[in-house]
Amino acid sequence: SQQGEEDPQALSIQEGENATMNCSYKTSINNLQWYRQNSGRGLVHLILIRSNEREKHSGRLRVTLDTSKKSSSLLITASRAADTASYFCAFTGGGNKLTFGTGTQLKVEL
Amino acid sequence: EAGVVQSPRYKIIEKKQPVAFWCNPISGHNTLYWYRQNLGQGPELLIRYENEEAVDDSQLPKDRFSAERLKGVDSTLKIQPAELGDSAVYLCASSYSRGWDTEAFFGQGTRLTVV
């Protein structure tokens, strides 16, 4: 069973708008990662934030992590049609076990 | 550099038949994962290898699923016999473990349909 949940399950926005998706988990973690999945390229790693970090940026991506609330958010700024995909949070607890969340389906419309 | 290679990409079999999936991870990656992904859901871990040792297989239905990782490189996942509920995408991933900051690289997956 999955130990991460994401919301919203689905999100539809216009190109140029920002998209925010949230992830909650239940266990202690070493790091939290975000992945993107589309039919063309499969699952691709986007960004990793360590448990002792609170915020991280990579291009148009901004990730926050609140370990006290066991939650993370991914913000995509100035979205593009090419950002249309499913986004998954994933985290490592003990060892290298990588557990995924349920995913958010993002649709960016022109 | 070649990515994670999986074969076949698609497989259709009748229930009760056996099926096998193959994965070639990125060279030098010591950790290998097999995940199962149902439509509209996130990947669920079936088994994780550290080199040739299976270190996390609690989610693997051992009555019908088996896996091996030969010489700590390639891996095969087998289902025998397959059931209708096994229809899903089977994903292989690999990573090079360096502390806790391990990024996983995924193959394209094998889409299994059991009829």
Coordinates of C-alpha atoms in Angstrom, one line a residue:
Chain A
S1 CA 0.0 0.0 0.0
Q2 CA 1.2 3.5 -0.7
Q3 CA 2.2 5.7 2.1
G4 CA 2.0 9.0 0.3
E5 CA -1.0 10.9 -0.8
E6 CA -1.3 13.8 -3.2
D7 CA -3.8 16.5 -3.8
P8 CA -5.4 17.5 -5.9
Q9 CA -5.9 14.3 -7.8
A10 CA -6.4 16.4 -11.0
L11 CA -5.6 20.0 -11.8
S12 CA -6.4 21.9 -15.0
I13 CA -4.9 25.3 -15.6
Q14 CA -4.2 27.8 -18.4
E15 CA -0.8 28.2 -19.9
G16 CA 1.2 30.8 -18.0
E17 CA -0.5 30.1 -14.7
N18 CA 1.1 28.5 -11.7
A19 CA 0.4 25.0 -10.6
T20 CA 0.7 23.8 -7.0
M21 CA 0.4 20.2 -5.9
N22 CA 0.7 18.8 -2.4
C23 CA 2.0 15.6 -0.9
S24 CA 1.5 14.2 2.5
Y25 CA 3.3 11.2 4.0
K26 CA 3.2 9.2 7.2
T27 CA 6.7 8.0 8.0
S28 CA 10.0 9.6 8.9
I29 CA 11.9 10.4 5.7
N30 CA 15.5 11.0 4.6
N31 CA 14.5 13.0 1.5
L32 CA 11.5 13.7 -0.7
Q33 CA 11.6 13.7 -4.4
W34 CA 9.2 14.7 -7.2
Y35 CA 8.8 12.8 -10.5
R36 CA 6.9 13.5 -13.7
Q37 CA 5.3 10.9 -15.9
N38 CA 4.0 11.3 -19.3
S39 CA 3.4 8.8 -22.1
G40 CA 6.4 9.9 -24.1
R41 CA 9.2 9.7 -21.5
G42 CA 8.0 7.6 -18.7
L43 CA 8.9 8.5 -15.1
V44 CA 11.5 11.2 -14.8
H45 CA 13.1 12.6 -11.7
L46 CA 12.6 16.4 -11.2
I47 CA 14.0 17.5 -7.9
L48 CA 15.1 16.2 -4.5
I49 CA 14.8 17.9 -1.1
R50 CA 16.6 16.6 1.9
S51 CA 14.8 16.2 5.3
N52 CA 16.9 19.1 6.7
E53 CA 16.0 21.5 3.9
R54 CA 12.8 23.6 3.8
E55 CA 12.8 24.9 0.3
K56 CA 14.6 24.2 -3.0
H57 CA 14.4 25.7 -6.5
S58 CA 15.2 24.3 -9.9
G59 CA 14.3 26.4 -12.9
R60 CA 10.5 26.9 -12.8
L61 CA 10.1 24.4 -10.0
R62 CA 9.9 25.2 -6.3
V63 CA 9.6 22.6 -3.7
T64 CA 8.9 23.1 0.0
L65 CA 9.1 20.5 2.8
D66 CA 7.6 20.7 6.3
T67 CA 8.7 17.7 8.2
S68 CA 6.6 18.7 11.2
K69 CA 3.5 18.4 9.1
K70 CA 4.8 15.6 7.0
S71 CA 4.0 17.4 3.9
S72 CA 5.6 18.9 0.7
S73 CA 4.4 21.0 -2.1
L74 CA 5.6 21.4 -5.7
L75 CA 5.0 24.7 -7.4
I76 CA 5.4 25.0 -11.2
T77 CA 5.6 28.6 -12.3
A78 CA 4.5 29.9 -15.7
S79 CA 3.2 26.6 -16.8
R80 CA 3.5 25.4 -20.4
A81 CA 1.4 22.9 -22.4
A82 CA 4.5 20.6 -22.2
D83 CA 4.1 20.4 -18.4
T84 CA 1.0 18.4 -18.9
A85 CA 1.7 15.1 -17.1
S86 CA 1.2 13.2 -13.9
Y87 CA 3.4 14.3 -11.0
F88 CA 4.3 12.0 -8.1
C89 CA 6.1 12.7 -4.9
A90 CA 8.3 9.9 -3.6
F91 CA 10.4 9.6 -0.5
T92 CA 13.0 7.5 1.1
G93 CA 12.8 6.4 4.7
G94 CA 15.0 3.6 5.9
G95 CA 17.7 2.7 3.4
N96 CA 17.0 3.3 -0.3
K97 CA 13.4 2.2 -0.3
L98 CA 11.6 4.7 -2.6
T99 CA 7.9 5.0 -1.9
F100 CA 5.6 6.9 -4.2
G101 CA 2.5 8.9 -3.7
T102 CA -0.8 8.6 -5.5
G103 CA -0.1 11.3 -8.0
T104 CA -1.6 14.5 -9.4
Q105 CA -2.7 14.7 -13.0
L106 CA -1.9 18.2 -14.4
K107 CA -3.4 19.5 -17.6
V108 CA -2.1 22.8 -19.0
E109 CA -4.4 24.2 -21.6
L110 CA -3.4 26.7 -24.3
Chain B
E1 CA 24.8 6.8 -21.7
A2 CA 22.0 4.2 -22.1
G3 CA 19.1 4.4 -19.7
V4 CA 17.3 1.6 -18.0
V5 CA 16.2 -0.9 -20.7
Q6 CA 13.1 -3.1 -20.3
S7 CA 11.6 -5.7 -22.5
P8 CA 9.2 -6.4 -23.8
R9 CA 7.3 -3.2 -24.0
Y10 CA 3.9 -4.9 -24.3
K11 CA 2.7 -8.3 -23.4
I12 CA -0.7 -9.9 -23.8
I13 CA -1.2 -13.3 -22.2
E14 CA -4.1 -15.5 -21.2
K15 CA -4.7 -16.1 -17.5
K16 CA -2.9 -18.9 -15.9
Q17 CA 0.0 -18.5 -18.4
P18 CA 3.5 -17.6 -17.2
V19 CA 5.2 -14.3 -18.2
A20 CA 8.6 -12.8 -17.6
F21 CA 10.0 -9.3 -17.8
W22 CA 13.6 -8.3 -18.2
C23 CA 15.5 -5.3 -17.0
N24 CA 18.9 -4.0 -17.8
P25 CA 19.8 -1.2 -15.4
I26 CA 22.2 1.7 -15.9
S27 CA 25.8 0.5 -15.7
G28 CA 27.3 0.9 -12.2
H29 CA 23.9 1.3 -10.5
N30 CA 23.9 -1.0 -7.5
T31 CA 20.2 -0.6 -6.5
L32 CA 17.5 -2.0 -8.7
Y33 CA 13.7 -1.7 -8.2
W34 CA 10.7 -3.4 -9.6
Y35 CA 7.4 -1.5 -9.4
R36 CA 3.9 -2.2 -10.5
Q37 CA 1.7 0.6 -11.6
N38 CA -2.1 0.3 -12.0
L39 CA -3.9 2.8 -14.1
G40 CA -4.3 6.2 -12.4
Q41 CA -2.2 5.2 -9.4
G42 CA 1.4 5.7 -8.3
P43 CA 4.0 3.0 -8.6
E44 CA 4.0 0.4 -5.9
L45 CA 7.3 -1.3 -4.9
L46 CA 7.4 -5.0 -5.5
I47 CA 11.1 -5.7 -4.8
R48 CA 14.3 -3.8 -4.3
Y49 CA 17.8 -5.2 -4.8
E50 CA 21.0 -3.9 -3.4
N51 CA 23.6 -5.5 -5.7
E52 CA 22.3 -9.1 -6.0
E53 CA 20.6 -9.2 -2.6
A54 CA 16.8 -8.7 -2.3
V55 CA 16.5 -6.4 0.6
D56 CA 12.8 -5.4 0.4
D57 CA 10.3 -7.8 -1.1
S58 CA 7.5 -7.5 1.4
Q59 CA 5.1 -6.4 -1.3
L60 CA 5.9 -9.2 -3.7
P61 CA 3.2 -11.8 -3.9
K62 CA 5.5 -14.7 -3.4
D63 CA 3.0 -17.4 -4.3
R64 CA 3.1 -16.4 -8.0
F65 CA 5.8 -13.8 -8.4
S66 CA 9.5 -14.4 -8.4
A67 CA 12.5 -12.2 -9.2
E68 CA 16.2 -12.6 -9.6
R69 CA 19.1 -10.3 -10.3
L70 CA 22.0 -12.0 -12.1
K71 CA 25.5 -11.1 -10.9
G72 CA 24.0 -7.8 -9.5
V73 CA 23.3 -6.5 -13.0
D74 CA 20.3 -7.6 -15.1
S75 CA 17.1 -8.7 -13.4
T76 CA 14.0 -10.7 -14.4
L77 CA 10.6 -10.6 -12.8
K78 CA 8.3 -13.6 -13.4
I79 CA 4.7 -14.3 -12.8
Q80 CA 3.4 -17.8 -12.8
P81 CA 0.5 -18.3 -13.2
A82 CA -0.8 -14.9 -14.2
E83 CA -4.2 -13.7 -13.0
L84 CA -6.5 -11.0 -14.5
G85 CA -5.6 -8.7 -11.6
D86 CA -2.0 -8.7 -12.6
S87 CA -2.7 -6.5 -15.6
A88 CA -0.6 -3.4 -15.0
V89 CA 2.6 -1.6 -16.1
Y90 CA 5.7 -3.1 -14.6
L91 CA 8.5 -0.6 -14.1
C92 CA 12.1 -1.2 -13.5
A93 CA 14.3 1.5 -12.0
S94 CA 17.9 1.7 -10.9
S95 CA 20.0 4.1 -8.8
Y96 CA 23.5 4.6 -7.6
S97 CA 23.3 4.8 -3.8
R98 CA 25.3 7.5 -2.3
G99 CA 24.1 8.2 1.1
W100 CA 20.4 9.1 1.1
D101 CA 20.3 11.2 -2.0
T102 CA 19.4 8.5 -4.5
E103 CA 17.7 9.5 -7.6
A104 CA 16.0 6.7 -9.4
F105 CA 16.1 6.3 -13.2
F106 CA 13.2 4.4 -14.7
G107 CA 12.7 2.3 -17.8
Q108 CA 9.8 2.7 -20.2
G109 CA 8.0 -0.2 -18.5
T110 CA 6.2 -3.3 -19.7
R111 CA 2.5 -3.1 -20.1
L112 CA 1.0 -6.4 -19.2
T113 CA -2.5 -7.4 -20.2
V114 CA -4.0 -10.6 -18.9
V115 CA -7.1 -11.8 -20.7

